[in-house]
Short mmCIF file of C-alpha atoms and ligand atoms in Angstrom, two decimals:
data_model
loop_
_atom_site.label_atom_id
_atom_site.label_comp_id
_atom_site.label_asym_id
_atom_site.label_seq_id
_atom_site.Cartn_x
_atom_site.Cartn_y
_atom_site.Cartn_z
CA MET C 30 0.00 0.00 0.00
CA ASN C 31 1.43 3.35 -1.04
CA GLU C 32 0.55 5.62 1.87
CA ALA C 33 1.98 8.67 0.06
CA GLY C 34 -0.34 8.34 -2.95
CA THR C 35 -3.73 9.92 -3.50
CA PRO C 36 -6.72 8.20 -1.88
CA PHE C 37 -7.65 7.10 -5.43
CA GLU C 38 -4.29 5.34 -5.84
CA ARG C 39 -4.32 3.90 -2.32
CA LEU C 40 -7.76 2.45 -2.95
CA GLY C 41 -6.45 0.63 -6.01
CA GLY C 42 -7.50 2.87 -8.89
CA GLU C 43 -10.57 2.72 -11.12
CA ALA C 44 -11.35 -1.00 -10.91
CA ALA C 45 -11.27 -1.05 -7.11
CA LEU C 46 -13.27 2.16 -6.83
CA ARG C 47 -15.89 0.87 -9.29
CA ALA C 48 -16.16 -2.33 -7.21
CA LEU C 49 -16.67 -0.25 -4.05
CA VAL C 50 -19.40 1.87 -5.68
CA ASP C 51 -21.12 -1.21 -7.09
CA HIS C 52 -21.04 -2.86 -3.68
CA PHE C 53 -22.50 0.30 -2.10
CA TYR C 54 -25.47 0.22 -4.51
CA ASP C 55 -25.85 -3.57 -4.26
CA LEU C 56 -26.22 -3.16 -0.49
CA MET C 57 -28.69 -0.30 -0.99
CA GLU C 58 -30.82 -2.59 -3.18
CA LEU C 59 -30.59 -5.66 -0.94
CA GLU C 60 -30.57 -4.50 2.68
CA PRO C 61 -33.95 -3.58 4.20
CA ARG C 62 -32.24 -1.14 6.58
CA TYR C 63 -31.38 1.08 3.59
CA ALA C 64 -34.91 1.02 2.14
CA ALA C 65 -35.60 4.73 2.75
CA LEU C 66 -32.34 5.63 0.99
CA ARG C 67 -33.15 3.28 -1.90
CA ALA C 68 -36.63 4.80 -2.24
CA LEU C 69 -35.14 8.23 -3.00
CA HIS C 70 -33.29 6.82 -6.03
CA PRO C 71 -34.57 6.03 -9.55
CA SER C 72 -36.04 2.58 -10.21
CA THR C 73 -32.86 1.53 -11.98
CA LEU C 74 -29.55 2.41 -10.33
CA ALA C 75 -27.33 2.13 -13.42
CA GLY C 76 -27.05 5.90 -13.82
CA SER C 77 -26.50 6.46 -10.11
CA ARG C 78 -23.68 3.90 -10.12
CA ASP C 79 -21.92 5.60 -13.03
CA LYS C 80 -22.31 9.10 -11.60
CA LEU C 81 -21.04 8.28 -8.11
CA PHE C 82 -18.12 6.34 -9.61
CA TRP C 83 -17.18 9.18 -11.98
CA PHE C 84 -17.52 11.74 -9.21
CA LEU C 85 -15.45 9.81 -6.68
CA CYS C 86 -12.61 9.24 -9.19
CA GLY C 87 -11.98 13.00 -9.25
CA TRP C 88 -12.91 13.70 -5.62
CA LEU C 89 -10.33 11.15 -4.45
CA GLY C 90 -7.55 12.55 -6.64
CA GLY C 91 -7.95 10.49 -9.82
CA PRO C 92 -9.30 11.36 -13.28
CA ASN C 93 -12.00 14.05 -13.55
CA HIS C 94 -14.58 11.89 -15.34
CA TYR C 95 -17.57 13.57 -13.70
CA ILE C 96 -16.51 17.18 -14.40
CA GLU C 97 -15.64 16.30 -18.01
CA ARG C 98 -19.21 15.05 -18.53
CA PHE C 99 -21.32 17.33 -16.33
CA GLY C 100 -19.23 20.34 -15.33
CA HIS C 101 -19.00 21.54 -11.75
CA PRO C 102 -20.53 18.93 -9.41
CA MET C 103 -22.67 21.44 -7.44
CA LEU C 104 -23.35 18.49 -5.21
CA ARG C 105 -25.66 20.18 -2.74
CA ALA C 106 -27.78 21.76 -5.49
CA ARG C 107 -28.04 18.44 -7.31
CA HIS C 108 -29.39 16.83 -4.13
CA LEU C 109 -32.08 19.46 -3.50
CA PRO C 110 -34.79 17.46 -5.35
CA TYR C 111 -34.39 14.72 -2.71
CA ALA C 112 -35.54 15.24 0.88
CA ILE C 113 -32.41 14.50 2.91
CA GLY C 114 -32.54 14.71 6.70
CA ASN C 115 -30.65 12.96 9.48
CA ALA C 116 -32.14 9.53 8.72
CA GLU C 117 -31.19 9.64 5.04
CA ARG C 118 -27.70 10.94 5.84
CA ASP C 119 -27.20 8.19 8.41
CA GLN C 120 -28.41 5.47 6.02
CA TRP C 121 -26.01 6.73 3.31
CA MET C 122 -23.11 6.67 5.79
CA ALA C 123 -24.05 3.24 7.16
CA CYS C 124 -24.32 1.83 3.64
CA MET C 125 -20.94 3.28 2.64
CA THR C 126 -19.32 2.14 5.91
CA GLN C 127 -20.58 -1.40 5.27
CA ALA C 128 -19.32 -1.30 1.68
CA LEU C 129 -15.84 -0.11 2.78
CA ALA C 130 -15.63 -2.87 5.39
CA GLU C 131 -16.87 -5.63 3.10
CA ARG C 132 -14.51 -4.58 0.27
CA GLY C 133 -11.63 -4.87 2.75
CA VAL C 134 -10.40 -1.29 2.43
CA GLU C 135 -7.43 -0.95 4.80
CA PRO C 136 -8.33 0.63 8.16
CA ALA C 137 -6.39 3.92 7.98
CA LEU C 138 -7.68 4.69 4.49
CA SER C 139 -11.19 3.59 5.40
CA ALA C 140 -11.21 5.90 8.44
CA ALA C 141 -10.01 8.86 6.36
CA LEU C 142 -12.63 8.19 3.69
CA ARG C 143 -15.42 7.85 6.25
CA GLU C 144 -14.43 11.18 7.78
CA ALA C 145 -14.54 12.87 4.36
CA PHE C 146 -17.85 11.21 3.41
CA LYS C 147 -19.34 12.19 6.76
CA GLY C 148 -18.70 15.89 6.18
CA THR C 149 -20.13 15.78 2.67
CA ALA C 150 -23.16 13.70 3.66
CA ASP C 151 -23.92 16.11 6.50
CA TRP C 152 -23.67 19.08 4.12
CA MET C 153 -26.20 17.38 1.80
CA ARG C 154 -29.03 17.63 4.35
CA ASN C 155 -31.76 19.94 3.11
CA ARG C 156 -34.57 19.42 5.61
CA ALA C 157 -34.88 19.31 9.39
CA GLY C 158 -35.24 15.97 11.20
C1 HEM A 211 -26.55 12.32 2.57
C2 HEM A 211 -27.18 11.33 2.01
C3 HEM A 211 -27.34 11.20 0.51
C4 HEM A 211 -28.47 10.87 -0.15
C5 HEM A 211 -29.80 10.53 0.49
C6 HEM A 211 -28.17 10.89 -1.58
C7 HEM A 211 -29.09 10.62 -2.58
C8 HEM A 211 -28.87 10.79 -3.91
C9 HEM A 211 -29.84 10.61 -4.96
C10 HEM A 211 -31.27 10.15 -4.72
C11 HEM A 211 -29.25 10.88 -6.13
C12 HEM A 211 -29.87 10.82 -7.54
C13 HEM A 211 -29.41 9.56 -8.22
C14 HEM A 211 -29.63 9.54 -9.71
O1 HEM A 211 -29.88 10.60 -10.32
O2 HEM A 211 -29.50 8.45 -10.29
C15 HEM A 211 -27.89 11.26 -5.84
C16 HEM A 211 -26.97 11.63 -6.79
C17 HEM A 211 -25.65 11.83 -6.52
N1 HEM A 211 -25.03 11.75 -5.31
FE1 HEM A 211 -25.95 11.50 -3.55
N2 HEM A 211 -26.86 11.22 -1.75
C18 HEM A 211 -26.30 11.41 -0.50
C19 HEM A 211 -24.98 11.71 -0.25
C20 HEM A 211 -23.99 11.80 -1.19
C21 HEM A 211 -22.59 11.95 -0.92
C22 HEM A 211 -21.99 12.01 0.49
C23 HEM A 211 -21.96 12.02 -2.12
C24 HEM A 211 -20.50 12.17 -2.42
C25 HEM A 211 -19.52 11.92 -1.59
C26 HEM A 211 -22.95 11.92 -3.16
C27 HEM A 211 -22.73 11.96 -4.51
C28 HEM A 211 -23.69 11.97 -5.48
C29 HEM A 211 -23.44 12.23 -6.89
C30 HEM A 211 -22.10 12.54 -7.54
C31 HEM A 211 -24.68 12.15 -7.54
C32 HEM A 211 -24.96 12.39 -9.04
C33 HEM A 211 -25.40 13.86 -9.19
C34 HEM A 211 -25.90 14.16 -10.58
O3 HEM A 211 -25.08 14.29 -11.50
O4 HEM A 211 -27.12 14.27 -10.77
N3 HEM A 211 -24.18 11.78 -2.55
N4 HEM A 211 -27.67 11.19 -4.48
#
């Protein structure tokens, strides 16, 4: 593990990141405890999988696939159509935490990623409760 590299490199590059994102959405589809989070998403998750993967590539220090396709992420604005409160934020974090653990992401990197995700997920809330 190259601890000096970007989080993207430390994670294992595009293939490993794609596997993490796919596992995140597989869990969202399968686990009843993420049902409220799943219900906010479109009936098919193919587009969501691609967009989160493209976004995270750049966000973690790899290629800017998302920005090349869609421009500035404007993440909070793009989430405004979805009612996100504490419960939705917590389900997103729990789902991602489970995905990181089950993909075997090494503990120091996993902790750093969870900290970064936590701040972003909290910032995405757009309603009380
Ligand atoms: C806080 C809880 C969150 C909820 C409930 C949530 C929910 C959603 C939903 C329903 C969509 C639309 C999916 C689609 O159009 O297929 C979406 C899109 C997206 N989300 Fe989240 N999200 C959350 C947090 C996050 C976080 C923490 C990140 C990044 C670290 C993120 C990144 C994205 C991206 C990149 C998109 C695609 C935006 C677009 O181009 O339309 N989300 N999210």
